Tab-separated table of C-alpha atoms and ligand atoms in Angstrom:
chain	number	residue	atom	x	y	z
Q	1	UNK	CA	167.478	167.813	115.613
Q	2	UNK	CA	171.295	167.018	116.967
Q	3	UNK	CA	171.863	165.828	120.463
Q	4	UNK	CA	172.527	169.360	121.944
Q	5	UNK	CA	169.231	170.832	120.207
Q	6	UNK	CA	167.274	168.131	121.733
Q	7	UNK	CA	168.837	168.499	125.062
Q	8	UNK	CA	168.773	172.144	125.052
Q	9	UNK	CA	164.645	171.793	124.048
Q	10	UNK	CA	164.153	170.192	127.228
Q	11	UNK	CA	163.665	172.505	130.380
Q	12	UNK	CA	165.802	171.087	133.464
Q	13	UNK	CA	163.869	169.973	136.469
Q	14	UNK	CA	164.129	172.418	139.190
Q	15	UNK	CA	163.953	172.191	143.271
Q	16	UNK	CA	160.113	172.520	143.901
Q	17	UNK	CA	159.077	170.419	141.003
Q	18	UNK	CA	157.166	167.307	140.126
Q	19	UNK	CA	159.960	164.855	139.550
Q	20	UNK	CA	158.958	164.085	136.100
Q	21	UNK	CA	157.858	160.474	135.284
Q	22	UNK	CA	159.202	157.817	133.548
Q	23	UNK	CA	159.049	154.004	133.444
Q	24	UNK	CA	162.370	152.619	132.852
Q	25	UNK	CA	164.371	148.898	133.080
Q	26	UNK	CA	167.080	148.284	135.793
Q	27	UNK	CA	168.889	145.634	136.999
Q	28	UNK	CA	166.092	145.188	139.204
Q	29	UNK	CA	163.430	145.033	136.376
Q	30	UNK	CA	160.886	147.756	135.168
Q	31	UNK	CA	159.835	150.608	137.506
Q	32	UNK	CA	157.751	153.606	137.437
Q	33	UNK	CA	159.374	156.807	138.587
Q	34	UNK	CA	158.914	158.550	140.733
Q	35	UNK	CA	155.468	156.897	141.784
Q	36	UNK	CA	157.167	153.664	143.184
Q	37	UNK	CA	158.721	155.730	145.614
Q	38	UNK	CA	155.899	158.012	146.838
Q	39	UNK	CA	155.478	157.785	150.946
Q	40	UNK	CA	159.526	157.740	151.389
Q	41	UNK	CA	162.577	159.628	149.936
Q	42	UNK	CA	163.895	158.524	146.703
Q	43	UNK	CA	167.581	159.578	145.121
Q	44	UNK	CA	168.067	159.102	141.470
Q	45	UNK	CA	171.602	159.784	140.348
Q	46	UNK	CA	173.194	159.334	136.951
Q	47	UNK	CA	177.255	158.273	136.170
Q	48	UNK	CA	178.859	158.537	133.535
Q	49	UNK	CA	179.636	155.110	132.363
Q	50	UNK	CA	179.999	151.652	133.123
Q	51	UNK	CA	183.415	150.249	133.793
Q	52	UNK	CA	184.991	153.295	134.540
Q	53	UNK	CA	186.592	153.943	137.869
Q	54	UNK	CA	184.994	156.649	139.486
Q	55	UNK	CA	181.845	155.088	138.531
Q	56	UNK	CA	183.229	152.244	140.160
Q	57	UNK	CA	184.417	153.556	143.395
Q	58	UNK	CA	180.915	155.569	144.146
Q	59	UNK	CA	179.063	152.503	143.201
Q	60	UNK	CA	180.671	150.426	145.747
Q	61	UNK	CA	180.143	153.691	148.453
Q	62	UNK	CA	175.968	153.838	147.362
Q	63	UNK	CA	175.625	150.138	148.146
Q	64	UNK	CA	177.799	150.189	151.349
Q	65	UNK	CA	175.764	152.415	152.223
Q	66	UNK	CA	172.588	151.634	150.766
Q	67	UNK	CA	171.333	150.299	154.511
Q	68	UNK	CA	171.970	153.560	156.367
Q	69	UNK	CA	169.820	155.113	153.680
Q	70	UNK	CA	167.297	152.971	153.650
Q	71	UNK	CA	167.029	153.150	157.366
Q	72	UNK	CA	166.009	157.466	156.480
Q	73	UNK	CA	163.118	156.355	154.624
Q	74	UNK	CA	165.584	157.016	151.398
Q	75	UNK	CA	165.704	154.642	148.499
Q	76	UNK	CA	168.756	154.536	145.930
Q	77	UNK	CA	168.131	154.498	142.089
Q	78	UNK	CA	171.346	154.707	139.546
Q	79	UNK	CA	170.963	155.409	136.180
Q	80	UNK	CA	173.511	155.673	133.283
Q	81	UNK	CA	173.429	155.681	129.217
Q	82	UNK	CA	174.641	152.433	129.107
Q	83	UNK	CA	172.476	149.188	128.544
Q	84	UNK	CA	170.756	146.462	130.456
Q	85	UNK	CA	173.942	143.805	129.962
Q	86	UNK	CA	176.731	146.226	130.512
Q	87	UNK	CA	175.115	146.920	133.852
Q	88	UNK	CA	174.712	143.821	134.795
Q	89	UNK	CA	178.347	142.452	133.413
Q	90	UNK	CA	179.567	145.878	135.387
Q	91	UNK	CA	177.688	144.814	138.818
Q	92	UNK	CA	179.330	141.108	138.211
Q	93	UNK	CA	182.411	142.561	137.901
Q	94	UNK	CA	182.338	144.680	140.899
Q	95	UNK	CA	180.972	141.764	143.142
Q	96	UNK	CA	183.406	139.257	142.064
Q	97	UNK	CA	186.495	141.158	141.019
Q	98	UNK	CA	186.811	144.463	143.154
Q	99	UNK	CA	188.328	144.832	146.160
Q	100	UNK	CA	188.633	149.074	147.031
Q	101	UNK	CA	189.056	150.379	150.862
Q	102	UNK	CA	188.024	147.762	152.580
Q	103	UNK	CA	185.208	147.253	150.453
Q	104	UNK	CA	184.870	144.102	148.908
Q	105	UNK	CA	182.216	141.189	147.627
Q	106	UNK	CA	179.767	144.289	147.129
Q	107	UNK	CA	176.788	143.683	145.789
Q	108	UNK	CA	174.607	146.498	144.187
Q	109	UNK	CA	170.617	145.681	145.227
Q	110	UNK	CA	169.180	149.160	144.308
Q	111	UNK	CA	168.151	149.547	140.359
Q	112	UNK	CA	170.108	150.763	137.822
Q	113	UNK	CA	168.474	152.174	134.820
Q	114	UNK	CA	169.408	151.259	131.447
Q	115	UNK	CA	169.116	155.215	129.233
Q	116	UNK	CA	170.869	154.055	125.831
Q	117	UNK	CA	168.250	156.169	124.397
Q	118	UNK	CA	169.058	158.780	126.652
Q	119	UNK	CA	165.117	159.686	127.051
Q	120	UNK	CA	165.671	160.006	130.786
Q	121	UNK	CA	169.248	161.654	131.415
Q	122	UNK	CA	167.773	164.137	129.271
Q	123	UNK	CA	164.324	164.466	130.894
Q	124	UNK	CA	166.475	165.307	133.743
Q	125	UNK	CA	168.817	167.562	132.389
Q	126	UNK	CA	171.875	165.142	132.900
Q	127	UNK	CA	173.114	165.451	129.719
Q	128	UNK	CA	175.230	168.483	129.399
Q	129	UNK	CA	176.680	168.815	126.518
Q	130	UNK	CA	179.507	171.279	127.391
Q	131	UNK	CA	180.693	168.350	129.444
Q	132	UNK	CA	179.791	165.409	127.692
Q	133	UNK	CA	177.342	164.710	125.352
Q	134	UNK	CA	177.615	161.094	124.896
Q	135	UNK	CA	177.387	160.573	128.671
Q	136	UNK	CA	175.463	161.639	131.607
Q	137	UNK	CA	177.036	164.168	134.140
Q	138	UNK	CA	177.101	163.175	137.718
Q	139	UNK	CA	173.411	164.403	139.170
Q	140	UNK	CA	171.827	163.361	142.588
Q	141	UNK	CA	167.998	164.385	142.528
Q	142	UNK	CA	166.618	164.211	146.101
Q	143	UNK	CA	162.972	163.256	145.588
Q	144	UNK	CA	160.671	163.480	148.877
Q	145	UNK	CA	158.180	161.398	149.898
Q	146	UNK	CA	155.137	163.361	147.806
Q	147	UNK	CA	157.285	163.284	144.264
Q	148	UNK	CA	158.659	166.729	144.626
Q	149	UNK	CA	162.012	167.881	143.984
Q	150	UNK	CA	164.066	169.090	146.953
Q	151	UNK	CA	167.580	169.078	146.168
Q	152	UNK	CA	169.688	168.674	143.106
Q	153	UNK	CA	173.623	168.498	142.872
Q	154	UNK	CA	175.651	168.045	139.496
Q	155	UNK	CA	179.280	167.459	139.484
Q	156	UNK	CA	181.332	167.190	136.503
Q	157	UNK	CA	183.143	163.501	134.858
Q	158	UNK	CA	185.950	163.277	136.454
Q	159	UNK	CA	184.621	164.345	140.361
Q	160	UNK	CA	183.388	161.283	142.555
Q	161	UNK	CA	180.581	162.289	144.426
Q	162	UNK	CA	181.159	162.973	148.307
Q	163	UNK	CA	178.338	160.135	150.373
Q	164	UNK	CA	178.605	161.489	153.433
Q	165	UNK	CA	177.595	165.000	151.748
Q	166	UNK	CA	174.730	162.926	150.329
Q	167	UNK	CA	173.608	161.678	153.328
Q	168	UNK	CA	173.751	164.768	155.276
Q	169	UNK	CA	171.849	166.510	152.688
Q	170	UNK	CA	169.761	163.796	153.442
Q	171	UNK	CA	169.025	164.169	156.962
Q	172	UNK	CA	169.258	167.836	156.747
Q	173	UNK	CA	165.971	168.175	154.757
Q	174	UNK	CA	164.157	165.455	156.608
Q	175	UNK	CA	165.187	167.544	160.033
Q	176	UNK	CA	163.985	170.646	158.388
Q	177	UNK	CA	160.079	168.911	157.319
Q	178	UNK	CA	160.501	167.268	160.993
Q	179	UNK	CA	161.342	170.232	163.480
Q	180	UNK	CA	160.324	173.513	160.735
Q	181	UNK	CA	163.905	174.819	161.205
Q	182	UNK	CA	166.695	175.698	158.659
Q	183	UNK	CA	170.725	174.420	158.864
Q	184	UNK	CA	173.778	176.489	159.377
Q	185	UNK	CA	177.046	175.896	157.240
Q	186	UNK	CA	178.598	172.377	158.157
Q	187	UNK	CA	175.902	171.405	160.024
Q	188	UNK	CA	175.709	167.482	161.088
Q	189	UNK	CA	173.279	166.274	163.408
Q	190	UNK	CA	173.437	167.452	166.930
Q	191	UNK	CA	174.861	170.748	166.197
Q	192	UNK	CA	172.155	173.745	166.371
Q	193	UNK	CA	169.910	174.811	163.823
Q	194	UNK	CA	168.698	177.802	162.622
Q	195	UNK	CA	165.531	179.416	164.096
Q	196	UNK	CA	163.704	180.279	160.808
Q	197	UNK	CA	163.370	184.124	160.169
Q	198	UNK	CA	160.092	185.729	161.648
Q	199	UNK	CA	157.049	185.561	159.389
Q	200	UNK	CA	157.288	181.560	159.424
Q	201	UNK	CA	155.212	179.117	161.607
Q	202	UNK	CA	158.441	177.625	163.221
Q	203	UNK	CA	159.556	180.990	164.706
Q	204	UNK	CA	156.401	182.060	166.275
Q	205	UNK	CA	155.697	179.084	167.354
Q	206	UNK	CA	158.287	178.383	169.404
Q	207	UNK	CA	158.476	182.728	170.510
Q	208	UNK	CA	155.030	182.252	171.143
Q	209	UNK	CA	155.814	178.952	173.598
Q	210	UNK	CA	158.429	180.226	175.233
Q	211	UNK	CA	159.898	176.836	175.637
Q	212	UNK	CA	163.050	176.222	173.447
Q	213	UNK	CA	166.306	178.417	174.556
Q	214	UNK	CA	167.459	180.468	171.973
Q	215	UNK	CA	170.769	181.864	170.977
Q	216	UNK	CA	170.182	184.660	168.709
Q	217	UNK	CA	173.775	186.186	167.190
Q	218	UNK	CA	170.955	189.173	165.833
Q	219	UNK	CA	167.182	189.675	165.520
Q	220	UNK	CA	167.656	187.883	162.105
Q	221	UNK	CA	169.835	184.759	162.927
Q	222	UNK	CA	168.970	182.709	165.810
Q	223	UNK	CA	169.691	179.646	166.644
Q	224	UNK	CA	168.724	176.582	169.024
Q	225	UNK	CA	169.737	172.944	170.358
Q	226	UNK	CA	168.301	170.205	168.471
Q	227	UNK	CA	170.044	166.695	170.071
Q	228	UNK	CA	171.012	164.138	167.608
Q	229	UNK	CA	169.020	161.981	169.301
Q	230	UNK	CA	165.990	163.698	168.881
Q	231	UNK	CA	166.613	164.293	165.135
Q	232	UNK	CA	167.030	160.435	164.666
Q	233	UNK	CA	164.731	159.513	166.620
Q	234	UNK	CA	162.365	161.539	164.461
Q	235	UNK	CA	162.978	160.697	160.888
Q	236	UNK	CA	164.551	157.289	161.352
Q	237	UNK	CA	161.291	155.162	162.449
Q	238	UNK	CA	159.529	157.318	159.791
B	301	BEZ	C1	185.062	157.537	135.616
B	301	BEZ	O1	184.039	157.154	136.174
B	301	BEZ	O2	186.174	157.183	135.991
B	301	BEZ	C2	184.963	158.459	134.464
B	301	BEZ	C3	183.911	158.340	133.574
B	301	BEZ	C4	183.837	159.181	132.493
B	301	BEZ	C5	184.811	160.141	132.302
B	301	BEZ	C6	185.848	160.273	133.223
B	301	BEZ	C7	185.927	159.428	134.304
């Protein structure tokens, strides 16, 4: 069977689903996916390849910002096709070499997986062949706390992923589980959110309470405050 067969054999993971498992080595020695991670948020993304700057310049982002993160209950896990000692000759490089936006010194904690076999990229559908298929596409899997897919973004080679998208996504969902509401377009923390349609606990609850001030633009899209504040307070000493 060629590469594309394979890959095409292989369903793709879908929001709603099991992350499927896999043990793997990192940088950071073996670990079991995605049962390592159950009780807090997990992302798993893939690059393309080592040494290559895109690759470079969102690996120095991730573990900049691998503390605000972790302080959302959300671990980091990179994976690419490449093997154990380019990774770590890749990660040397960065620390000791690299200096990019003010970023510099950076040293990459979270695990990177070694795929030369490509077993996993393919297990999660990161190898698309109309793009590449010697390398991994750019994927982000958002894994919750009980395994389960919630969000999944691809973006092709030669696009750098956007963090603060990442992270928003991020808090987004964990505000949503929190508070059982949904979020407009653009919405950051602090801004209102969405007063899910009727027919869902959130709505009548709150109808039903008569507490929370509601803006409603129709009988289908209403809105309400939700403070920043409140949101963090919420999901960061989770
Ligand atoms: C990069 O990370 O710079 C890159 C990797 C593979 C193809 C194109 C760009």
């Amino acid at each position: 069977m060629d590469n594309e067969r394979e890959t095409q054999a292989q369903p793709m993971p879908r929001i709603g689903d099991k992350a499927p498992e896999f043990k793997a080595v990192t940088t950071q020695g073996e670990i079991n996916f995605p049962g390592d991670y159950s009780g807090g948020w997990v992302i798993l993304f893939s690059h393309p390849a080592d040494f290559t700057p895109v690759c470079t310049s969102e690996f120095m982002t991730f573990a900049a910002l691998e503390g605000k993160f972790a302080a959302a209950n959300c671990k980091l896990v990179g994976l690419s096709v490449d093997g154990l000692y380019s990774h770590i000759a890749w990660l040397r490089t960065i620390k000791e070499k690299i200096e990019y936006r003010g970023m510099k010194d950076v040293e990459v904690k979270f695990p990177l997986i070694e795929d030369i076999t490509m077993a996993v990229a393919r297990k999660y559908g990161m190898i698309q062949p109309g793009e590449s298929s010697t390398k991994a596409v750019r994927a982000v899997f958002f894994v919750d706390p009980k395994g389960t897919i919630r969000a999944i973004i691809y973006y092709p080679l030669s696009l750098g992923r956007n963090f603060d998208e990442l992270y928003r996504a991020l808090i987004a969902m964990q505000a949503a589980d929190a508070f059982a509401i949904a979020t407009p377009a653009d919405w950051q923390p602090g801004d209102d959110v969405i007063v899910p349609p009727a027919g869902s606990c959130g709505v009548a609850k709150d109808r039903m309470d008569g507490k929370e001030e509601m803006k409603c633009y129709d009988w289908f899209f209403c809105t309400k405050k939700l403070p920043a504040e409140k949101v963090f307070s919420t999901i960061l000493k989770k």
